Structure formats: structure tokens, C-alpha cells
PDB file of C-alpha atoms and ligand atoms in Angstrom:
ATOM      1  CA  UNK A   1     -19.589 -59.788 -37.272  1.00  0.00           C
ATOM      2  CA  UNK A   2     -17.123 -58.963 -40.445  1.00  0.00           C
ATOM      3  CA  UNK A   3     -13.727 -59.131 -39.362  1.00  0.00           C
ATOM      4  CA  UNK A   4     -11.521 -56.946 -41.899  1.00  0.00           C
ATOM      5  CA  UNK A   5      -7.299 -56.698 -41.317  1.00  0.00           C
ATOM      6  CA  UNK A   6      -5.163 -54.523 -43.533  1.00  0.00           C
ATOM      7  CA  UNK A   7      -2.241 -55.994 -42.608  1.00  0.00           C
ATOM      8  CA  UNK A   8       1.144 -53.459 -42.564  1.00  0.00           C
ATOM      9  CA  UNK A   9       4.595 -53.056 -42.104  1.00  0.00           C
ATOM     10  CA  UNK A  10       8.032 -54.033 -43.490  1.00  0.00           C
ATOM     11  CA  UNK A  11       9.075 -56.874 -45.553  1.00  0.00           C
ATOM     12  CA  UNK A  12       9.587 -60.014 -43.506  1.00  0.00           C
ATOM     13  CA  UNK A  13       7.660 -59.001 -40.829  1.00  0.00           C
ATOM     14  CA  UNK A  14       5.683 -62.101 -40.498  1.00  0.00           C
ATOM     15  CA  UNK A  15       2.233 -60.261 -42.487  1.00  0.00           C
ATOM     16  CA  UNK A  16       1.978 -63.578 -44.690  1.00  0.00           C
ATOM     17  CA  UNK A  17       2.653 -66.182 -42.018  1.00  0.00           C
ATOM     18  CA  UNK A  18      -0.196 -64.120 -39.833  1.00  0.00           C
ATOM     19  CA  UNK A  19      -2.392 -63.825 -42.322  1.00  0.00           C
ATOM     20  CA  UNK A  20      -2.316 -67.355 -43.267  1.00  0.00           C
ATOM     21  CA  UNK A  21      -3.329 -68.148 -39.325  1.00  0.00           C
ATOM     22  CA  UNK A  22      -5.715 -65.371 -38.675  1.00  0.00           C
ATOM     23  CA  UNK A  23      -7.783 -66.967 -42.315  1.00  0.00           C
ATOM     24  CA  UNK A  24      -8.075 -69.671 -40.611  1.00  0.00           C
ATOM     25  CA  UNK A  25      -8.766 -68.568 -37.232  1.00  0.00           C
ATOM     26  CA  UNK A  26     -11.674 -66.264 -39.119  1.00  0.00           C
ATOM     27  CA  UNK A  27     -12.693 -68.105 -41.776  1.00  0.00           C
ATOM     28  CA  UNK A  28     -12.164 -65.274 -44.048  1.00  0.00           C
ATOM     29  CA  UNK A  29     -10.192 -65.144 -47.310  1.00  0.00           C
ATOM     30  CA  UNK A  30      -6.069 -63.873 -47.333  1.00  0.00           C
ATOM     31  CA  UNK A  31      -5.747 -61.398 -50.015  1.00  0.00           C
ATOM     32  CA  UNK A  32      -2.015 -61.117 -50.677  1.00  0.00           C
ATOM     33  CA  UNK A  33      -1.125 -58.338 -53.747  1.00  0.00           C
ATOM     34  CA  UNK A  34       2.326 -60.015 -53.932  1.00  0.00           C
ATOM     35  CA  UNK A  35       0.935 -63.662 -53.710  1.00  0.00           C
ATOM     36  CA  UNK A  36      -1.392 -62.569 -56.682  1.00  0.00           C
ATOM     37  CA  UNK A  37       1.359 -60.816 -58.556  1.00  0.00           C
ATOM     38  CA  UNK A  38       3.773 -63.935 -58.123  1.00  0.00           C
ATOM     39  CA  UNK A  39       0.483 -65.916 -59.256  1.00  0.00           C
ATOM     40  CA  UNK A  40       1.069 -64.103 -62.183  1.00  0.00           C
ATOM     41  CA  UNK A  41       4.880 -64.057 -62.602  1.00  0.00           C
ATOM     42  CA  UNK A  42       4.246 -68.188 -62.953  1.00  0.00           C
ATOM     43  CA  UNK A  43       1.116 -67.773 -64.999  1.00  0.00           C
ATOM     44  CA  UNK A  44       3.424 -65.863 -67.709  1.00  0.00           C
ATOM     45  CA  UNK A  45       1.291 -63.620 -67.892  1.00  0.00           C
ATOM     46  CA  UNK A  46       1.516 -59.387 -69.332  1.00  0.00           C
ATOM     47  CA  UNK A  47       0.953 -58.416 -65.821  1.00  0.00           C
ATOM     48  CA  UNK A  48       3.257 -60.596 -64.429  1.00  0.00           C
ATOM     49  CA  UNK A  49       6.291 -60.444 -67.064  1.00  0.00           C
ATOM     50  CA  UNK A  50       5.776 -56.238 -66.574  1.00  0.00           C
ATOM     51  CA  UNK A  51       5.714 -57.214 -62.263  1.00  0.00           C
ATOM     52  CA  UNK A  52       8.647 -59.317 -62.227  1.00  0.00           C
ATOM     53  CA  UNK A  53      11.482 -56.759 -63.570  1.00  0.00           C
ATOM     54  CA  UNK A  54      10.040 -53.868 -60.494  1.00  0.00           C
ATOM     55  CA  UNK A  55       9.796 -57.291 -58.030  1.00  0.00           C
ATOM     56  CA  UNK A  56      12.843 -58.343 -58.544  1.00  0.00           C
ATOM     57  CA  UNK A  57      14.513 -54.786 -58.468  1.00  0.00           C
ATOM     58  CA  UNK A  58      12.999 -54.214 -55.032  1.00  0.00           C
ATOM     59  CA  UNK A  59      10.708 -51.802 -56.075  1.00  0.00           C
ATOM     60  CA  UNK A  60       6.484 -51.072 -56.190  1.00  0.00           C
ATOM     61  CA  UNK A  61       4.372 -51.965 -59.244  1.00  0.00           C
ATOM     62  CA  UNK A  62       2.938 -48.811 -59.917  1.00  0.00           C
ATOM     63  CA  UNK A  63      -0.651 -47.617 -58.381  1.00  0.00           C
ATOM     64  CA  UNK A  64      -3.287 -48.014 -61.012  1.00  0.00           C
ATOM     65  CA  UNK A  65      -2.755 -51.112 -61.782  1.00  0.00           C
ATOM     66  CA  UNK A  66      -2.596 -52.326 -57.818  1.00  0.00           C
ATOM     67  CA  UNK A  67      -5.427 -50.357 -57.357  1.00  0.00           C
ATOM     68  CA  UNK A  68      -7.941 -52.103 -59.715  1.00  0.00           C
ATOM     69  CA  UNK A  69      -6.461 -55.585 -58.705  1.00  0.00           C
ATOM     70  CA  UNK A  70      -7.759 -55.244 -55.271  1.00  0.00           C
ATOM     71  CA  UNK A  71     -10.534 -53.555 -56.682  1.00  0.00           C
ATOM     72  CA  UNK A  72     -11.290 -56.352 -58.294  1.00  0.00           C
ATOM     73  CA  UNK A  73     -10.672 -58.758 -55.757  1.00  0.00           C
ATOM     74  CA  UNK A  74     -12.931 -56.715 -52.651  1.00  0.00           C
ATOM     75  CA  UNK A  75     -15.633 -56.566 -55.324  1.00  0.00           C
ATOM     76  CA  UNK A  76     -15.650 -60.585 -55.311  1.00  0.00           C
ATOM     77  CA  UNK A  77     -18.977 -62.536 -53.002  1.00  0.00           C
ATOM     78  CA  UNK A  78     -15.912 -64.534 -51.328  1.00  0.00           C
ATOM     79  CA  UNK A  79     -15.097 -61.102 -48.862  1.00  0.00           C
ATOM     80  CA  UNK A  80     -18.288 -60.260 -47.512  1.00  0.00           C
ATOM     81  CA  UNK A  81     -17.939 -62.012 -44.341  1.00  0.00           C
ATOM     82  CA  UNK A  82     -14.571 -60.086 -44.143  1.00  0.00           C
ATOM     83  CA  UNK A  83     -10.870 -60.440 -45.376  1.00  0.00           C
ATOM     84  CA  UNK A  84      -7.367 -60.027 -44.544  1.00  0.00           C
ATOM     85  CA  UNK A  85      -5.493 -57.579 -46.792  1.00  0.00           C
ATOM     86  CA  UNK A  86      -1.427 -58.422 -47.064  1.00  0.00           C
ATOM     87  CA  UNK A  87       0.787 -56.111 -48.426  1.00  0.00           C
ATOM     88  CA  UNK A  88      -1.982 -53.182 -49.719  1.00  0.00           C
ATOM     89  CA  UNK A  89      -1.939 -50.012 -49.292  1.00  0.00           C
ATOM     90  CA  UNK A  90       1.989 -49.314 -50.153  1.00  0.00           C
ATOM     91  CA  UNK A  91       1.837 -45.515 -50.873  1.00  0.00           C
ATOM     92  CA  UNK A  92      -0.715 -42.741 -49.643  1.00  0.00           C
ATOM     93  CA  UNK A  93      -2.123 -42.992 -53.416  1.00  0.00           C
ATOM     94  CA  UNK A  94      -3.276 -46.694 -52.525  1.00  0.00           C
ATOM     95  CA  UNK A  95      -4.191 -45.822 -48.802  1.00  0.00           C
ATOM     96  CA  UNK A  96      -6.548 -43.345 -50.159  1.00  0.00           C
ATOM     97  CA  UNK A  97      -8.147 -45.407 -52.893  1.00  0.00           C
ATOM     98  CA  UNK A  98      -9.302 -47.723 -50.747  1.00  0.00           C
ATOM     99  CA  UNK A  99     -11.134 -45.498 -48.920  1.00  0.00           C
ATOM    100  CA  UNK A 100     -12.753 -44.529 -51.912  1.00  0.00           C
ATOM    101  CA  UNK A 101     -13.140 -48.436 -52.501  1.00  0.00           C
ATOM    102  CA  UNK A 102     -14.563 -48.892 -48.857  1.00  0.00           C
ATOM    103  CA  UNK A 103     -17.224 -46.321 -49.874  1.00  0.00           C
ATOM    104  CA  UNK A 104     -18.291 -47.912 -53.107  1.00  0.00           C
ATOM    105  CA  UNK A 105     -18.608 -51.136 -50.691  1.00  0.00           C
ATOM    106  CA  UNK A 106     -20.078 -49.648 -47.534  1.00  0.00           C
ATOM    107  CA  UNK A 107     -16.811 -51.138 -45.678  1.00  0.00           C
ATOM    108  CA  UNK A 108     -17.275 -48.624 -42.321  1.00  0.00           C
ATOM    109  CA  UNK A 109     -15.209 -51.092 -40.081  1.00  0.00           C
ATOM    110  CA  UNK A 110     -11.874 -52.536 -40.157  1.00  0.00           C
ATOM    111  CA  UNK A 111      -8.478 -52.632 -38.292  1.00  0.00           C
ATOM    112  CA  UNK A 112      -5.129 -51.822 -39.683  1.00  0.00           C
ATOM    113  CA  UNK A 113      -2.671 -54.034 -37.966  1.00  0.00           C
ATOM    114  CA  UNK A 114       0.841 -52.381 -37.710  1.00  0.00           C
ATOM    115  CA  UNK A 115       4.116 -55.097 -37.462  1.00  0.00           C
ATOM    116  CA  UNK A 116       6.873 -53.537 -35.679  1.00  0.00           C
ATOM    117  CA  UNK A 117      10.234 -55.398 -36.337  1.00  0.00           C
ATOM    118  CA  UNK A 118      14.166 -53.711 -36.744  1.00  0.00           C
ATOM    119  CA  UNK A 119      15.653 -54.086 -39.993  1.00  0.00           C
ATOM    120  CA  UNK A 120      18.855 -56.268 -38.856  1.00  0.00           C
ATOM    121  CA  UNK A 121      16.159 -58.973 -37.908  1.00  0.00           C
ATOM    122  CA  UNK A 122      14.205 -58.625 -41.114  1.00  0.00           C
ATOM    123  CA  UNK A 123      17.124 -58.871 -43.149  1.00  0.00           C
ATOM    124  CA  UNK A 124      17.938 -62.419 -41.109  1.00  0.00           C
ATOM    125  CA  UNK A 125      14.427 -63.550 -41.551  1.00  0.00           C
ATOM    126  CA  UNK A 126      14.332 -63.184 -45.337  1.00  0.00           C
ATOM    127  CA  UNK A 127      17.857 -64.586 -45.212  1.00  0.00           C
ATOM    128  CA  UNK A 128      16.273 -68.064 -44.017  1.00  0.00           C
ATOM    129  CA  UNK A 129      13.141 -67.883 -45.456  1.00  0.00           C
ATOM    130  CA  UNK A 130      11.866 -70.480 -47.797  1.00  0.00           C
ATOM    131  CA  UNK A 131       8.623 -70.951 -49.555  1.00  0.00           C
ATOM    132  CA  UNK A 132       6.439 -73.744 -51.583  1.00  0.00           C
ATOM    133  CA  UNK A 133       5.725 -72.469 -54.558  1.00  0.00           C
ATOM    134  CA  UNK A 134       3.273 -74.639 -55.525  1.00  0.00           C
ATOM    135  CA  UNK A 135       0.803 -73.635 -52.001  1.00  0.00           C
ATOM    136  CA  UNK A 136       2.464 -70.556 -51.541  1.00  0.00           C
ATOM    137  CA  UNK A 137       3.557 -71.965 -47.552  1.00  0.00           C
ATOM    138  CA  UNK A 138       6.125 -69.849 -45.584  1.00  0.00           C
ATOM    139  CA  UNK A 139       9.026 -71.500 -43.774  1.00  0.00           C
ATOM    140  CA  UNK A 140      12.061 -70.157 -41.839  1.00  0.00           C
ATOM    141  CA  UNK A 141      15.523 -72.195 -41.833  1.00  0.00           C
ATOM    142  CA  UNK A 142      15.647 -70.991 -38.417  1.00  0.00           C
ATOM    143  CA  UNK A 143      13.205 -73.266 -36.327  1.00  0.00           C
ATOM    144  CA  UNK A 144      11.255 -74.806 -39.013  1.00  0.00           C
ATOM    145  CA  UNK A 145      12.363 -78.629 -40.041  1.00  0.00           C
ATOM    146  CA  UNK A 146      13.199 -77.450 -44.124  1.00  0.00           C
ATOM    147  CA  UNK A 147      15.993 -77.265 -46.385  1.00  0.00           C
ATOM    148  CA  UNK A 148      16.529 -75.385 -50.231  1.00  0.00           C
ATOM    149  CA  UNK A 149      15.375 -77.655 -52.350  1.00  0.00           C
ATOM    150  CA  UNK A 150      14.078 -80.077 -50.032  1.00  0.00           C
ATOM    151  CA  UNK A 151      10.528 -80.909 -50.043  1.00  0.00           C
ATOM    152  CA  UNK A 152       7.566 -78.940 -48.431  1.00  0.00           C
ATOM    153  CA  UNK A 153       6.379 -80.805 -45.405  1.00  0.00           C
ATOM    154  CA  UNK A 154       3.026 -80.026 -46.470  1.00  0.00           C
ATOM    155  CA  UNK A 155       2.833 -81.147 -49.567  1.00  0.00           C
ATOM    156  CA  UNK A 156       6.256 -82.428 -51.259  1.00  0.00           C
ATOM    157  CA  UNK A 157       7.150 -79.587 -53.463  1.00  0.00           C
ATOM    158  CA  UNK A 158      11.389 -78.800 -53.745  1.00  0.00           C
ATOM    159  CA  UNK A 159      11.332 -75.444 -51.566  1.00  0.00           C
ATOM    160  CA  UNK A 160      12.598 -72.500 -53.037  1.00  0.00           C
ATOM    161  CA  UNK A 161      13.827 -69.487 -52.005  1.00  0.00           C
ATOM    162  CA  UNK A 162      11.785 -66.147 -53.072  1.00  0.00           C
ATOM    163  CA  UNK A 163      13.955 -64.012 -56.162  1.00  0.00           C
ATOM    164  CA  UNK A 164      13.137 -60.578 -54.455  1.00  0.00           C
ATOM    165  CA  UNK A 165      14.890 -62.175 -50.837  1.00  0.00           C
ATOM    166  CA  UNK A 166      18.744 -61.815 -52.313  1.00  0.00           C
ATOM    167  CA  UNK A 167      20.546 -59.439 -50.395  1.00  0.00           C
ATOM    168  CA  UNK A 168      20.324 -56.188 -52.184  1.00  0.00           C
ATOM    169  CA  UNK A 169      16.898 -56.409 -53.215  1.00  0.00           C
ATOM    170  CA  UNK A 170      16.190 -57.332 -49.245  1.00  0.00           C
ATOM    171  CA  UNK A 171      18.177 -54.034 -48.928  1.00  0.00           C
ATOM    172  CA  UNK A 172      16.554 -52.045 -52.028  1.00  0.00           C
ATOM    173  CA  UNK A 173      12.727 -53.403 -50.745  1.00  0.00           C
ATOM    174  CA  UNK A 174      13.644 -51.983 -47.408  1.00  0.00           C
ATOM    175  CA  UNK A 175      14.552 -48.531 -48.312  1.00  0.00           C
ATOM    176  CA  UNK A 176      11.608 -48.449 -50.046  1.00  0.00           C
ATOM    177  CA  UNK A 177       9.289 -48.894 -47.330  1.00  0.00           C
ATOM    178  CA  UNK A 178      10.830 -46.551 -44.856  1.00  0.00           C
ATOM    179  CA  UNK A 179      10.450 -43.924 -47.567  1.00  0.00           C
ATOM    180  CA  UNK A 180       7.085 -44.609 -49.166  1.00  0.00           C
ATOM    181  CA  UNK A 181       5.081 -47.318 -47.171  1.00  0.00           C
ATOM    182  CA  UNK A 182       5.904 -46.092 -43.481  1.00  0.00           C
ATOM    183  CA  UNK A 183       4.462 -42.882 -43.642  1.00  0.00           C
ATOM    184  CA  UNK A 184       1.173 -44.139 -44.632  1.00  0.00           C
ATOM    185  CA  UNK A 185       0.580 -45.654 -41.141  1.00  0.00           C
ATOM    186  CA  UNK A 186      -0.002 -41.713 -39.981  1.00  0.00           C
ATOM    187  CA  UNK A 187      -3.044 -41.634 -42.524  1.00  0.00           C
ATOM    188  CA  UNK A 188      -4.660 -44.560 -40.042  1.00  0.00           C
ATOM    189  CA  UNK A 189      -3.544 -43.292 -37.304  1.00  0.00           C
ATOM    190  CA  UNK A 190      -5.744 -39.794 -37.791  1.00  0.00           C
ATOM    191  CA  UNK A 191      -8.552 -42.083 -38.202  1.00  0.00           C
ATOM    192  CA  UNK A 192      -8.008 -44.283 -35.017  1.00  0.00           C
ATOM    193  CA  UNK A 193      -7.457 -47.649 -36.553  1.00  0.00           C
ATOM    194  CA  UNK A 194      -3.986 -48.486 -36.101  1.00  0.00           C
ATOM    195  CA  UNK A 195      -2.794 -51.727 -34.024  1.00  0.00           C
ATOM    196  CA  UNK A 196       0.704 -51.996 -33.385  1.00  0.00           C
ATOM    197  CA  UNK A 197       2.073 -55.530 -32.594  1.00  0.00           C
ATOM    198  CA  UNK A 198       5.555 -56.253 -31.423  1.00  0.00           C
ATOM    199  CA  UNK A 199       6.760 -58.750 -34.051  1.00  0.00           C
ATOM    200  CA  UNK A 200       9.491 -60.513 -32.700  1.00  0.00           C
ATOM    201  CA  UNK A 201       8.100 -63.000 -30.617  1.00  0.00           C
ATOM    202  CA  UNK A 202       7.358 -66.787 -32.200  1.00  0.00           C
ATOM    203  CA  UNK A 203       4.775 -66.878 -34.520  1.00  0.00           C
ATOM    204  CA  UNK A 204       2.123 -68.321 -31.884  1.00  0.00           C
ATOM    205  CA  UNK A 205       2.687 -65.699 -29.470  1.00  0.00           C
ATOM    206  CA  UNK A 206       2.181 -62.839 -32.577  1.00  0.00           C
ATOM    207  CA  UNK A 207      -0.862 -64.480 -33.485  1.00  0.00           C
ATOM    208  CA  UNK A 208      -1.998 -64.967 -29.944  1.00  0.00           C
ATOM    209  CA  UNK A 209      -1.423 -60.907 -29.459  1.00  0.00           C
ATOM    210  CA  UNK A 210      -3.164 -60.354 -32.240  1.00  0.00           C
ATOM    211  CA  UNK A 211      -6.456 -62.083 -31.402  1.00  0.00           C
ATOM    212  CA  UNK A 212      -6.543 -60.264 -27.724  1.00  0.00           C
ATOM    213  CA  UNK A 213      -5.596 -56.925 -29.311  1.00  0.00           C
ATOM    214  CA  UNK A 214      -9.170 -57.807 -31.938  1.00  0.00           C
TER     215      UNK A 214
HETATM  216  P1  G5P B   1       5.037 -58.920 -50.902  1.00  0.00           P
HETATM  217  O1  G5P B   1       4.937 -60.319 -51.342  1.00  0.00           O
HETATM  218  O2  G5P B   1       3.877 -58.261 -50.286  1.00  0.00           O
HETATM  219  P2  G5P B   1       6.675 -57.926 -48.687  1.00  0.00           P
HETATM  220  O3  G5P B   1       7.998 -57.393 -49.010  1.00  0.00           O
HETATM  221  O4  G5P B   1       5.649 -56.954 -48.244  1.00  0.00           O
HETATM  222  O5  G5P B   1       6.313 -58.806 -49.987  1.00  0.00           O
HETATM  223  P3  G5P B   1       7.125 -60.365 -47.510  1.00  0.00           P
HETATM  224  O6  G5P B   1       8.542 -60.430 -47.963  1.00  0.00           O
HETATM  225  O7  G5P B   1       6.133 -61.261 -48.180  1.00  0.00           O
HETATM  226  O8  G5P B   1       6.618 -58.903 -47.553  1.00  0.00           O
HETATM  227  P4  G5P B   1       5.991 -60.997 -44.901  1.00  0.00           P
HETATM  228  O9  G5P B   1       4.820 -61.582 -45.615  1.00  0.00           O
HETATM  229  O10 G5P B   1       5.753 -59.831 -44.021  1.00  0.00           O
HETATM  230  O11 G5P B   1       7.145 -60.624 -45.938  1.00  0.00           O
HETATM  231  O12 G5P B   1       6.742 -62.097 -44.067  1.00  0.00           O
HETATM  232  P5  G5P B   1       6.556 -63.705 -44.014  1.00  0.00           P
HETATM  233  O13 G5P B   1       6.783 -64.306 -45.335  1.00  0.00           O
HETATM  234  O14 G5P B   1       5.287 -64.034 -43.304  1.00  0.00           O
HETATM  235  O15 G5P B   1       7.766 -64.086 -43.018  1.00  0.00           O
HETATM  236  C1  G5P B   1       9.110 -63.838 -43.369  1.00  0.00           C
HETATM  237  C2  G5P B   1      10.014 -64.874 -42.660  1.00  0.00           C
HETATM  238  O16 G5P B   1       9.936 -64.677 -41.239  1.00  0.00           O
HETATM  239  C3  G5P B   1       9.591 -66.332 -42.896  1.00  0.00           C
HETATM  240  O17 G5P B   1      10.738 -67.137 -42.962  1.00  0.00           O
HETATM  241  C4  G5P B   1       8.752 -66.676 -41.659  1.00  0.00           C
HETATM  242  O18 G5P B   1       8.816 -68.068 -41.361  1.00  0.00           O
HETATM  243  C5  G5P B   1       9.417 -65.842 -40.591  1.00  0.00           C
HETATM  244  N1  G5P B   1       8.440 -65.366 -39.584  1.00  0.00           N
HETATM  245  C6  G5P B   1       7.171 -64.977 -39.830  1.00  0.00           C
HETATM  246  N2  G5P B   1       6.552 -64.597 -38.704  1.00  0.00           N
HETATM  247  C7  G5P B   1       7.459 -64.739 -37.708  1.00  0.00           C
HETATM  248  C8  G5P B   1       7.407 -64.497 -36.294  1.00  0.00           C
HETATM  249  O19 G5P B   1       6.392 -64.070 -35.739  1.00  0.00           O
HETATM  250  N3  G5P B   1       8.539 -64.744 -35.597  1.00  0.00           N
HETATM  251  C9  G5P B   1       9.702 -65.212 -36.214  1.00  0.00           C
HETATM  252  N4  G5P B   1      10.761 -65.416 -35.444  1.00  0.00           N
HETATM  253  N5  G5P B   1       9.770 -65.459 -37.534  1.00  0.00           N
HETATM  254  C10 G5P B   1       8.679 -65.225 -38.269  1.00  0.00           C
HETATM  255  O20 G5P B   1       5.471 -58.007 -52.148  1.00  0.00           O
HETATM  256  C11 G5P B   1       6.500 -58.414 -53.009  1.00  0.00           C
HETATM  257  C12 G5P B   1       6.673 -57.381 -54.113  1.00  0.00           C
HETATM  258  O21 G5P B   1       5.474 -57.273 -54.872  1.00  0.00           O
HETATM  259  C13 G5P B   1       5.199 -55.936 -55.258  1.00  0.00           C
HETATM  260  C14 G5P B   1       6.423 -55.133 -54.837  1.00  0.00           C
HETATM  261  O22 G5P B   1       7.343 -55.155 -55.880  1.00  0.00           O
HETATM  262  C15 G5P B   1       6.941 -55.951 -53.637  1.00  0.00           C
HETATM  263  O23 G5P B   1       8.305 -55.733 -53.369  1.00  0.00           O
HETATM  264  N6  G5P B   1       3.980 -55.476 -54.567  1.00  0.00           N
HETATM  265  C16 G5P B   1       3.465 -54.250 -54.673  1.00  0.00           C
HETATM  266  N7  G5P B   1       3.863 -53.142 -55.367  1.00  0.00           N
HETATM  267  C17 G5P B   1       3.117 -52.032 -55.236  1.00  0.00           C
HETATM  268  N8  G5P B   1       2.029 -51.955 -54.442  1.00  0.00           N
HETATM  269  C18 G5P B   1       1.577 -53.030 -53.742  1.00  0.00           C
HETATM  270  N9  G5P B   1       0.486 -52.932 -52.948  1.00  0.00           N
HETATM  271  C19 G5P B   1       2.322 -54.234 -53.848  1.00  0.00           C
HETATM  272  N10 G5P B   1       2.180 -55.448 -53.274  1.00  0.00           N
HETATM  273  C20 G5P B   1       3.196 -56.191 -53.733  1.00  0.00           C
HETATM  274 MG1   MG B   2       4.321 -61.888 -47.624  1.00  0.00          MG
END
């Protein structure tokens, strides 16, 4: 059977590092709109040299062209066995577009999964978070063996730290999603799909709540 996440909540909240796991748990490709914006950021790209001012200022890249990215992307062979959707919908303009894209798709079944973290611990996650940016792997200062500008464990790279994770955009990206993204949780919650998942535990016992909640 398809499995199908829309993964949701706040920045920080661990939707990357899950959705990383649960691909592999599945066997089902991570579709991340900010890992394919950032793609494009590097690329040097028009859509990513337009993305990279509103990233970096802590706000959303505007609908349309989020919408036909992941339009784009659900079209692709490479879902049909199911996906995990990171970081789309943002607004109720998005939520509702891919409903409309569900349609075009016959896509009747899928789970949003709701991360519930407070914003003092989000801002300390981001704080210590480090990524490759050659694979795109997550890290945490916290408990995981890394340094800035050491190399990635995985694969070598100097780790950096993320642009959009200094203080006031942390602060800016926030705001943000308690006005705009939040509310669109209500719009899955009329049609019965929500999970909500306590996010604060260690990233084995999220993904371990996850898989009983499925
Ligand atoms: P992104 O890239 O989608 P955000 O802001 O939604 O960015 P972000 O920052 O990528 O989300 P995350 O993926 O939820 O956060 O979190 P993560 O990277 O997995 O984990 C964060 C830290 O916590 C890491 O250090 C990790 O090790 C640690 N951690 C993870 N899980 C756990 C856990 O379970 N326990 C503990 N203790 N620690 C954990 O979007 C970026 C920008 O792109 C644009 C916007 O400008 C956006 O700001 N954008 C869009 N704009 C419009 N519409 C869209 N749909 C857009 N999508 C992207
Ligand atoms: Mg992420």
C-alpha cells in the first residue's frame, strides 16, 4: 500500500531529520520544497537567486511558483509508490492546491503528520544545527559528534551552518508560521487527517511514534 506524509509544523521541528528516516523506513522518495529551493540557491539559478533574498529574510517564496514546483515533482513516476512531503503546504492557498493536485492524481489517501515543539526549544535546535551541504545531512551540536566547519561524518564535507538559522531570521521564520502556516493544520483537521506527534523526544523515539501512530 502507498504510504503518503505531508509532513507539518514549525521550523526546527525535526520534519527533515524524520523524513530522511521514514524514506528509508518506506522506501519512498523525501520531497523537501526548501531542500529543492536551496538546490537551487547553489545551482545559481533565476529561481534560486529570486528564493534566496525571501529565505534569508525569513519569509515564504510566494504561492505560484511553490505550487507548480511540487506540481511538478508529484507528477514525476518516482512517487507512485508514495512520498513524504517536507515543508508544503505553508499557507491555505498551497493547502488547497494540493487538493486540487491530489485530484488531477487520484491521491484519495494520505496522512498529515503534525510536529508539536515550543519555540524556546526550536530556537536552541536551530542554534546547534549544522548541515552537509553537499548530501543535504542534518546534525545537532547537541548530541551529535560534529563541529562548524568540521567534516560530515558521512561523507567529509566542512559542515556549515544554514543562512536562514541566524537569530533573527530563526525569529522572523517563526512569526511567520504562527501567523500563516499554523492555521492551515485546521483545514486537515475538518478532513480527519491530522497526526500530532510530541516532538521533543530523541529522534529514535519520534520516529518510533511515528511508525505506531501509521
Ligand atoms: P525549509 O527548509 O522547509 P523549515 O523552516 O520549515 O525550513 P527546517 O528549518 O528545515 O524547517 P526541520 O526540517 O523541521 O527544520 O528540522 P531539522 O532540520 O530536521 O532539525 C532541526 C535541528 O533539530 C537539527 O539540528 C536536528 O538534528 C535536530 N532534531 C531533529 N529532530 C530532533 C528530535 O526529534 N529531537 C531532538 N532533540 N533534536 C532533533 O524552508 C526554508 C525556507 O524556504 C522557503 C521559505 O523561505 C522557508 O523559510 N520555503 C517555502 N516558502 C513558501 N512555501 C513553501 N512551501 C516553502 N518551502 C520552503
Ligand atoms: Mg528541513
Amino acid at each position: 500500500m502507498e504510504t503518503r506524509l505531508i509532513l507539518f509544523g514549525p521550523p526546527g521541528v525535526g520534519k527533515g531529520t524524520q523524513a530522511k528516516l521514514l524514506a528509508e523506513n518506506f522506501g519512498i522518495p523525501h520531497i523537501s520544497t526548501g531542500d529543492i529551493l536551496r538546490a537551487a540557491v547553489t545551482a545559481g539559478t533565476v529561481l534560486g537567486m529570486k528564493a534566496k533574498v525571501i529565505m534569508d529574510a525569513g519569509k515564504l517564496v510566494p504561492d505560484d511558483i511553490m505550487i507548480n514546483l511540487v506540481r511538478e515533482t508529484l507528477a514525476s513516476p518516482r512517487t507512485t509508490k508514495g512520498f513524504i512531503l517536507d515543508g508544503f503546504p505553508r499557507t491555505l492557498e498551497q493547502a488547497k492546491a494540493l487538493s486540487a493536485i491530489f485530484k488531477e492524481l487520484k491521491i484519495v489517501r494520505f496522512h498529515v503528520v503534525n510536529f508539536e515543539v515550543d519555540d524556546e526549544e526550536i530556537i536552541r535546535r536551530l542554534d546547534n544545527r549544522l548541515i552537509c551541504p553537499k548530501e543535504g545531512k542534518i546534525y545537532n551540536l547537541e548530541f551529535d559528534a560534529v563541529n562548524k566547519g568540521g567534516p560530515c561524518p558521512s561523507c567529509g564535507a566542512a559542515l556549515i551552518q544554514r543562512d536562514d538559522d541566524r537569530p533573527a531570521t530563526v525569529r522572523e521564520r517563526l512569526r511567520v508560521y504562527h501567523a500563516t502556516t499554523k492555521p492551515v493544520v485546521e483545514f486537515y483537521r475538518q478532513q480527519g487527517v491530522v497526526m500530532t506527534i510530541d516532538g521533543t523526544g530523541t529522534v529514535d523515539v519520534v520516529n518510533r511514534e511515528i511508525r505506531m501512530m501509521l
